[in-house]
């Protein structure tokens, strides 16, 4: 067990000294962590504070907004906009790029985030999370346009998530491996609890929304059918299925127990490109998974290589243990070359 007395800011300062990292990145990560603590506090009160339930509004995705979706988004904006290091922010809950208010200094970083992912689970008290991705631009852009701030996932300098579960955890990477912190309610600080997470290759869990099986492409169906066939099938071993409908919780399980998480493009969502959003769901999670020794693909392309100037673009996501994801890539390649 790593040195649990190490708080997040001590860890970040240690890492900055060791790697001669950018002081501004440390500032931004500390602001994001503070936002996650504030979101955690809002969630904990639940029904007691009349924060559950839906608003009569929809976000840019056309999804009904939960009260806590808007509360969490506002928390991220307020806790990060004054940091003095941001050029702009991009959120799942906002149609346009969020320009940093003129009263605050600006910087070269772009924060892209899903303030409350899996929020449909809130009203039934199931784990949800916040996801963030950080890009460093060459210089502070003159205009806060999507063309100026959207960059491919391989340019991320940091990414992570907060998981609001039985405990509140912060899992992040600045490109030097993946580390996990647990919120200590006694001191209100995240403390290092798992250092350098690595994805196991012998995991036996697959996560997919099996109710969509009739719409899957053949390579996805082949992979899942073989897992279900288990010991008597081509895989020669049994598997187990999980589906929490909260990407953050699924990815956290993959980081700790291996296996895969799959949300493919299928015949029903093909026009949208899939379900999960590239810039604040797929890219940050792909960054973490690769930093932990795994792989993250659309089935046909490395997620971090995808170039797009559409802020809310959706992509197929298959991520997890390297050998399992490589098998999915091979099945897609075989299918496409038939
Ligand atoms: P479905 C939550 O809305 C989310 O974006 C991810 O967190 C989750 O993995 C997925 O959608 C759940 O999708 O189709 O099962 O509701």
Short mmCIF file of C-alpha atoms and ligand atoms in Angstrom, two decimals:
data_model
loop_
_atom_site.label_atom_id
_atom_site.label_comp_id
_atom_site.label_asym_id
_atom_site.label_seq_id
_atom_site.Cartn_x
_atom_site.Cartn_y
_atom_site.Cartn_z
CA UNK A 1 0.00 0.00 0.00
CA UNK A 2 1.60 3.30 -1.07
CA UNK A 3 2.25 6.08 1.37
CA UNK A 4 -1.32 6.99 2.24
CA UNK A 5 -0.21 10.16 3.97
CA UNK A 6 0.62 11.54 0.49
CA UNK A 7 -2.16 13.91 -0.48
CA UNK A 8 -2.94 14.74 -4.10
CA UNK A 9 -1.24 18.13 -4.03
CA UNK A 10 1.87 16.64 -2.39
CA UNK A 11 1.91 13.93 -5.08
CA UNK A 12 1.51 16.50 -7.87
CA UNK A 13 4.26 18.73 -6.45
CA UNK A 14 6.55 15.69 -6.06
CA UNK A 15 5.79 14.68 -9.67
CA UNK A 16 6.35 18.24 -10.90
CA UNK A 17 9.74 18.40 -9.24
CA UNK A 18 10.70 14.92 -10.47
CA UNK A 19 9.56 15.58 -14.05
CA UNK A 20 10.11 19.32 -14.16
CA UNK A 21 6.44 19.42 -15.07
CA UNK A 22 4.50 22.56 -15.85
CA UNK A 23 3.42 24.48 -12.73
CA UNK A 24 0.18 25.47 -14.49
CA UNK A 25 -0.83 21.83 -15.00
CA UNK A 26 -0.49 21.24 -11.26
CA UNK A 27 -2.70 24.27 -10.63
CA UNK A 28 -5.35 23.01 -13.05
CA UNK A 29 -5.38 19.46 -11.69
CA UNK A 30 -5.79 20.84 -8.17
CA UNK A 31 -8.76 22.94 -9.37
CA UNK A 32 -10.33 19.89 -11.05
CA UNK A 33 -9.86 17.82 -7.88
CA UNK A 34 -11.54 20.55 -5.86
CA UNK A 35 -14.47 20.54 -8.29
CA UNK A 36 -14.77 16.76 -7.90
CA UNK A 37 -14.85 17.11 -4.10
CA UNK A 38 -17.64 19.67 -4.42
CA UNK A 39 -19.62 17.40 -6.79
CA UNK A 40 -19.15 14.51 -4.36
CA UNK A 41 -20.56 16.66 -1.56
CA UNK A 42 -23.61 17.59 -3.67
CA UNK A 43 -24.26 13.94 -4.51
CA UNK A 44 -23.97 12.76 -0.89
CA UNK A 45 -26.96 14.84 0.20
CA UNK A 46 -29.17 13.21 -2.49
CA UNK A 47 -32.89 13.34 -1.74
CA UNK A 48 -32.24 15.26 1.48
CA UNK A 49 -31.33 18.37 -0.47
CA UNK A 50 -33.89 18.19 -3.27
CA UNK A 51 -31.16 17.77 -5.91
CA UNK A 52 -32.53 14.58 -7.46
CA UNK A 53 -34.87 14.31 -10.44
CA UNK A 54 -35.04 15.90 -13.89
CA UNK A 55 -35.20 19.44 -15.14
CA UNK A 56 -37.52 20.27 -18.02
CA UNK A 57 -34.46 21.05 -20.18
CA UNK A 58 -32.34 19.01 -22.59
CA UNK A 59 -28.58 19.22 -23.15
CA UNK A 60 -26.89 19.47 -26.53
CA UNK A 61 -27.12 15.69 -26.77
CA UNK A 62 -30.92 15.91 -26.64
CA UNK A 63 -30.81 14.17 -23.24
CA UNK A 64 -33.09 15.28 -20.41
CA UNK A 65 -30.91 17.07 -17.86
CA UNK A 66 -30.83 15.99 -14.25
CA UNK A 67 -30.68 18.73 -11.64
CA UNK A 68 -27.27 17.39 -10.66
CA UNK A 69 -26.02 17.51 -14.28
CA UNK A 70 -26.42 21.29 -14.21
CA UNK A 71 -25.16 21.62 -10.63
CA UNK A 72 -22.04 19.58 -11.46
CA UNK A 73 -21.40 21.57 -14.63
CA UNK A 74 -21.65 24.86 -12.75
CA UNK A 75 -19.28 23.53 -10.07
CA UNK A 76 -16.63 22.67 -12.68
CA UNK A 77 -16.97 26.09 -14.33
CA UNK A 78 -16.78 28.06 -11.08
CA UNK A 79 -13.95 25.99 -9.56
CA UNK A 80 -11.76 26.04 -12.69
CA UNK A 81 -12.41 29.32 -14.55
CA UNK A 82 -10.40 31.46 -12.08
CA UNK A 83 -7.32 29.19 -12.18
CA UNK A 84 -5.55 31.57 -14.58
CA UNK A 85 -4.24 28.72 -16.75
CA UNK A 86 -7.24 27.96 -18.99
CA UNK A 87 -7.86 29.12 -22.58
CA UNK A 88 -11.35 27.62 -22.66
CA UNK A 89 -13.54 24.79 -21.41
CA UNK A 90 -15.68 22.23 -23.29
CA UNK A 91 -18.46 20.35 -21.50
CA UNK A 92 -20.97 17.66 -22.40
CA UNK A 93 -23.62 19.95 -20.94
CA UNK A 94 -22.82 23.02 -23.06
CA UNK A 95 -23.52 23.68 -26.76
CA UNK A 96 -20.59 26.06 -27.25
CA UNK A 97 -17.01 26.47 -26.07
CA UNK A 98 -16.98 28.16 -22.65
CA UNK A 99 -14.80 31.29 -22.85
CA UNK A 100 -12.89 32.20 -19.69
CA UNK A 101 -14.53 35.33 -18.17
CA UNK A 102 -12.46 38.44 -18.89
CA UNK A 103 -11.88 39.16 -15.17
CA UNK A 104 -9.64 36.07 -14.98
CA UNK A 105 -6.18 35.60 -16.52
CA UNK A 106 -6.07 33.08 -19.37
CA UNK A 107 -3.55 30.36 -20.17
CA UNK A 108 -2.81 27.64 -22.70
CA UNK A 109 -4.80 24.73 -21.24
CA UNK A 110 -8.17 23.42 -22.42
CA UNK A 111 -10.31 21.45 -19.98
CA UNK A 112 -12.84 19.10 -21.60
CA UNK A 113 -15.18 17.35 -19.22
CA UNK A 114 -18.32 15.36 -18.61
CA UNK A 115 -19.32 16.78 -15.25
CA UNK A 116 -21.61 13.92 -14.28
CA UNK A 117 -21.42 10.77 -16.37
CA UNK A 118 -24.01 8.05 -15.86
CA UNK A 119 -26.41 10.50 -14.27
CA UNK A 120 -29.40 8.30 -15.12
CA UNK A 121 -28.14 6.17 -12.20
CA UNK A 122 -28.36 8.97 -9.64
CA UNK A 123 -32.03 8.54 -8.77
CA UNK A 124 -31.43 4.85 -8.02
CA UNK A 125 -28.24 5.55 -6.02
CA UNK A 126 -25.81 3.76 -8.32
CA UNK A 127 -22.21 4.97 -8.81
CA UNK A 128 -21.64 7.88 -11.19
CA UNK A 129 -18.55 9.85 -12.14
CA UNK A 130 -16.92 12.95 -13.62
CA UNK A 131 -14.50 12.60 -16.54
CA UNK A 132 -11.87 15.15 -17.59
CA UNK A 133 -9.34 15.60 -20.37
CA UNK A 134 -6.60 18.25 -20.51
CA UNK A 135 -4.91 19.61 -23.63
CA UNK A 136 -2.04 22.13 -23.67
CA UNK A 137 -2.09 24.46 -26.68
CA UNK A 138 1.07 26.02 -28.08
CA UNK A 139 -0.26 29.43 -27.10
CA UNK A 140 -3.40 31.08 -25.76
CA UNK A 141 -5.73 31.23 -28.79
CA UNK A 142 -7.05 34.59 -29.96
CA UNK A 143 -10.58 33.19 -30.27
CA UNK A 144 -12.38 30.57 -28.21
CA UNK A 145 -13.54 28.47 -31.16
CA UNK A 146 -13.79 24.73 -31.40
CA UNK A 147 -11.27 24.78 -34.27
CA UNK A 148 -8.80 26.51 -31.93
CA UNK A 149 -9.25 24.21 -28.91
CA UNK A 150 -10.15 20.72 -30.18
CA UNK A 151 -7.11 18.47 -30.60
CA UNK A 152 -6.65 14.70 -31.18
CA UNK A 153 -6.52 12.51 -28.09
CA UNK A 154 -2.80 11.72 -28.43
CA UNK A 155 -2.12 15.40 -27.59
CA UNK A 156 -3.69 15.10 -24.11
CA UNK A 157 -1.23 15.97 -21.34
CA UNK A 158 -3.48 14.63 -18.57
CA UNK A 159 -6.81 12.88 -18.09
CA UNK A 160 -8.76 11.24 -15.33
CA UNK A 161 -12.03 10.68 -13.58
CA UNK A 162 -13.70 10.95 -10.23
CA UNK A 163 -15.78 7.93 -9.19
CA UNK A 164 -18.58 8.71 -6.73
CA UNK A 165 -19.10 5.25 -5.29
CA UNK A 166 -18.96 3.74 -1.79
CA UNK A 167 -15.86 5.91 -1.56
CA UNK A 168 -15.03 8.91 -3.73
CA UNK A 169 -11.92 8.27 -5.79
CA UNK A 170 -9.84 10.31 -8.20
CA UNK A 171 -7.91 8.36 -10.84
CA UNK A 172 -5.58 10.31 -13.11
CA UNK A 173 -2.53 10.26 -15.33
CA UNK A 174 -0.19 13.00 -16.53
CA UNK A 175 1.52 10.60 -18.92
CA UNK A 176 3.61 8.84 -16.29
CA UNK A 177 1.29 5.95 -15.42
CA UNK A 178 -2.07 5.88 -13.62
CA UNK A 179 -2.48 6.64 -9.93
CA UNK A 180 -5.57 6.43 -7.70
CA UNK A 181 -6.52 8.62 -4.76
CA UNK A 182 -9.29 8.16 -2.21
CA UNK A 183 -11.09 11.08 -0.61
CA UNK A 184 -10.39 11.24 3.13
CA UNK A 185 -13.52 12.84 4.55
CA UNK A 186 -11.71 13.59 7.81
CA UNK A 187 -9.33 16.05 6.17
CA UNK A 188 -11.20 16.78 2.91
CA UNK A 189 -8.19 15.68 0.83
CA UNK A 190 -7.58 12.99 -1.79
CA UNK A 191 -4.86 10.60 -0.52
CA UNK A 192 -2.77 8.25 -2.67
CA UNK A 193 -4.12 4.69 -2.33
CA UNK A 194 -2.99 2.89 -5.52
CA UNK A 195 0.20 3.74 -7.46
CA UNK A 196 0.88 2.83 -11.10
CA UNK A 197 -2.25 0.79 -11.93
CA UNK A 198 -1.65 -1.87 -14.64
CA UNK A 199 -4.43 -3.77 -16.46
CA UNK A 200 -4.39 -7.56 -15.92
CA UNK A 201 -4.34 -9.74 -19.03
CA UNK A 202 -6.19 -12.66 -17.40
CA UNK A 203 -9.41 -10.82 -16.55
CA UNK A 204 -12.66 -12.62 -17.33
CA UNK A 205 -15.26 -9.82 -17.35
CA UNK A 206 -16.82 -8.17 -20.37
CA UNK A 207 -19.10 -5.14 -20.13
CA UNK A 208 -21.60 -4.43 -22.89
CA UNK A 209 -25.30 -3.49 -23.09
CA UNK A 210 -26.47 -6.94 -24.23
CA UNK A 211 -30.01 -5.66 -24.95
CA UNK A 212 -28.55 -4.23 -28.17
CA UNK A 213 -27.23 -7.60 -29.42
CA UNK A 214 -29.62 -7.71 -32.37
CA UNK A 215 -28.01 -4.52 -33.75
CA UNK A 216 -24.33 -5.45 -33.26
CA UNK A 217 -21.89 -5.83 -36.15
CA UNK A 218 -20.73 -9.44 -36.72
CA UNK A 219 -17.21 -9.01 -35.21
CA UNK A 220 -18.69 -7.71 -31.94
CA UNK A 221 -21.28 -10.51 -31.90
CA UNK A 222 -18.52 -13.08 -32.57
CA UNK A 223 -16.41 -11.81 -29.67
CA UNK A 224 -19.32 -11.74 -27.19
CA UNK A 225 -20.75 -15.11 -28.32
CA UNK A 226 -17.31 -16.69 -27.76
CA UNK A 227 -17.13 -15.20 -24.26
CA UNK A 228 -20.63 -16.56 -23.50
CA UNK A 229 -19.68 -20.00 -24.92
CA UNK A 230 -17.06 -20.09 -22.16
CA UNK A 231 -14.99 -23.17 -21.35
CA UNK A 232 -16.69 -25.36 -23.98
CA UNK A 233 -16.25 -22.73 -26.69
CA UNK A 234 -13.26 -21.37 -28.67
CA UNK A 235 -11.97 -19.32 -25.71
CA UNK A 236 -11.66 -22.43 -23.49
CA UNK A 237 -12.51 -20.48 -20.33
CA UNK A 238 -15.56 -18.98 -18.70
CA UNK A 239 -16.34 -15.26 -18.66
CA UNK A 240 -18.65 -13.07 -16.62
CA UNK A 241 -20.77 -10.10 -17.80
CA UNK A 242 -21.11 -6.73 -16.10
CA UNK A 243 -23.17 -3.67 -17.11
CA UNK A 244 -23.50 -0.73 -14.71
CA UNK A 245 -24.52 1.88 -17.32
CA UNK A 246 -21.89 4.17 -15.81
CA UNK A 247 -18.74 4.31 -17.91
CA UNK A 248 -16.56 5.59 -15.06
CA UNK A 249 -17.44 2.61 -12.85
CA UNK A 250 -16.87 0.19 -15.73
CA UNK A 251 -13.47 1.65 -16.62
CA UNK A 252 -12.44 1.63 -12.96
CA UNK A 253 -13.27 -2.09 -12.78
CA UNK A 254 -11.25 -2.74 -15.96
CA UNK A 255 -8.25 -0.89 -14.49
CA UNK A 256 -8.43 -3.00 -11.32
CA UNK A 257 -9.64 -6.40 -12.64
CA UNK A 258 -8.91 -6.42 -16.37
CA UNK A 259 -11.47 -7.48 -18.98
CA UNK A 260 -13.11 -5.13 -21.49
CA UNK A 261 -15.72 -2.39 -21.77
CA UNK A 262 -17.49 -2.15 -25.13
CA UNK A 263 -19.99 0.37 -26.45
CA UNK A 264 -19.94 -0.32 -30.21
CA UNK A 265 -21.49 1.50 -33.09
CA UNK A 266 -24.45 -0.67 -34.14
CA UNK A 267 -27.18 -0.59 -36.78
CA UNK A 268 -29.44 1.45 -34.48
CA UNK A 269 -26.96 4.19 -33.45
CA UNK A 270 -24.88 4.13 -36.67
CA UNK A 271 -26.14 7.52 -37.85
CA UNK A 272 -24.90 9.09 -34.60
CA UNK A 273 -21.56 7.27 -34.82
CA UNK A 274 -22.11 5.37 -31.58
CA UNK A 275 -23.16 6.37 -28.03
CA UNK A 276 -20.09 7.72 -26.24
CA UNK A 277 -18.58 11.14 -26.91
CA UNK A 278 -15.04 11.41 -28.21
CA UNK A 279 -13.62 14.47 -26.47
CA UNK A 280 -14.81 14.03 -22.87
CA UNK A 281 -15.52 10.30 -22.57
CA UNK A 282 -13.58 8.20 -25.11
CA UNK A 283 -10.35 10.23 -25.29
CA UNK A 284 -9.71 10.63 -21.53
CA UNK A 285 -10.57 7.00 -20.82
CA UNK A 286 -8.43 5.81 -23.75
CA UNK A 287 -5.51 7.87 -22.39
CA UNK A 288 -5.83 6.21 -18.97
CA UNK A 289 -6.24 2.70 -20.40
CA UNK A 290 -3.13 3.04 -22.59
CA UNK A 291 -1.18 4.52 -19.66
CA UNK A 292 -2.14 1.37 -17.69
CA UNK A 293 -0.88 -0.96 -20.46
CA UNK A 294 -4.22 -1.61 -22.21
CA UNK A 295 -5.69 -0.64 -25.58
CA UNK A 296 -8.62 1.54 -26.69
CA UNK A 297 -10.05 1.29 -30.19
CA UNK A 298 -13.17 1.86 -32.28
CA UNK A 299 -12.57 -1.66 -33.58
CA UNK A 300 -10.95 -0.17 -36.66
CA UNK A 301 -8.91 2.80 -35.33
CA UNK A 302 -6.96 3.75 -32.19
CA UNK A 303 -9.25 6.17 -30.35
CA UNK A 304 -6.43 8.59 -29.51
CA UNK A 305 -5.66 9.00 -33.22
CA UNK A 306 -9.16 10.19 -34.16
CA UNK A 307 -9.18 13.74 -35.52
CA UNK A 308 -12.41 15.75 -35.27
CA UNK A 309 -13.62 19.33 -35.01
CA UNK A 310 -17.07 18.34 -33.83
CA UNK A 311 -17.09 18.85 -30.02
CA UNK A 312 -19.86 16.35 -29.29
CA UNK A 313 -18.87 13.70 -31.83
CA UNK A 314 -19.75 10.16 -30.82
CA UNK A 315 -17.48 7.16 -31.49
CA UNK A 316 -17.50 3.40 -30.94
CA UNK A 317 -15.50 2.46 -27.81
CA UNK A 318 -13.76 -0.84 -27.06
CA UNK A 319 -11.18 -0.65 -24.27
CA UNK A 320 -9.43 -2.90 -21.80
CA UNK A 321 -6.83 -5.66 -21.65
CA UNK A 322 -4.43 -5.53 -24.58
CA UNK A 323 -4.92 -9.17 -25.74
CA UNK A 324 -8.72 -8.93 -25.61
CA UNK A 325 -8.84 -5.66 -27.51
CA UNK A 326 -6.36 -6.97 -30.07
CA UNK A 327 -8.73 -9.93 -30.60
CA UNK A 328 -11.59 -7.51 -31.27
CA UNK A 329 -9.40 -5.55 -33.72
CA UNK A 330 -8.48 -8.81 -35.50
CA UNK A 331 -12.15 -9.85 -35.74
CA UNK A 332 -13.05 -6.47 -37.29
CA UNK A 333 -10.14 -6.75 -39.72
CA UNK A 334 -11.14 -10.27 -40.76
CA UNK A 335 -14.75 -9.14 -41.22
CA UNK A 336 -13.78 -6.09 -43.28
CA UNK A 337 -11.51 -8.06 -45.62
CA UNK A 338 -13.99 -10.84 -46.39
P1 LIG B 1 -26.97 2.65 -21.99
C1 LIG B 1 -24.12 7.13 -19.47
O1 LIG B 1 -25.22 7.80 -20.05
C2 LIG B 1 -23.22 6.67 -20.60
O2 LIG B 1 -22.80 7.77 -21.33
C3 LIG B 1 -22.05 5.87 -20.05
O3 LIG B 1 -21.64 6.31 -18.80
C4 LIG B 1 -22.59 4.46 -20.00
O4 LIG B 1 -21.57 3.47 -20.15
C5 LIG B 1 -23.58 4.41 -21.17
O5 LIG B 1 -23.96 5.76 -21.44
C6 LIG B 1 -24.80 3.60 -20.83
O6 LIG B 1 -25.56 3.49 -22.02
O7 LIG B 1 -27.32 2.51 -23.46
O8 LIG B 1 -26.70 1.34 -21.32
O9 LIG B 1 -27.94 3.50 -21.22
#
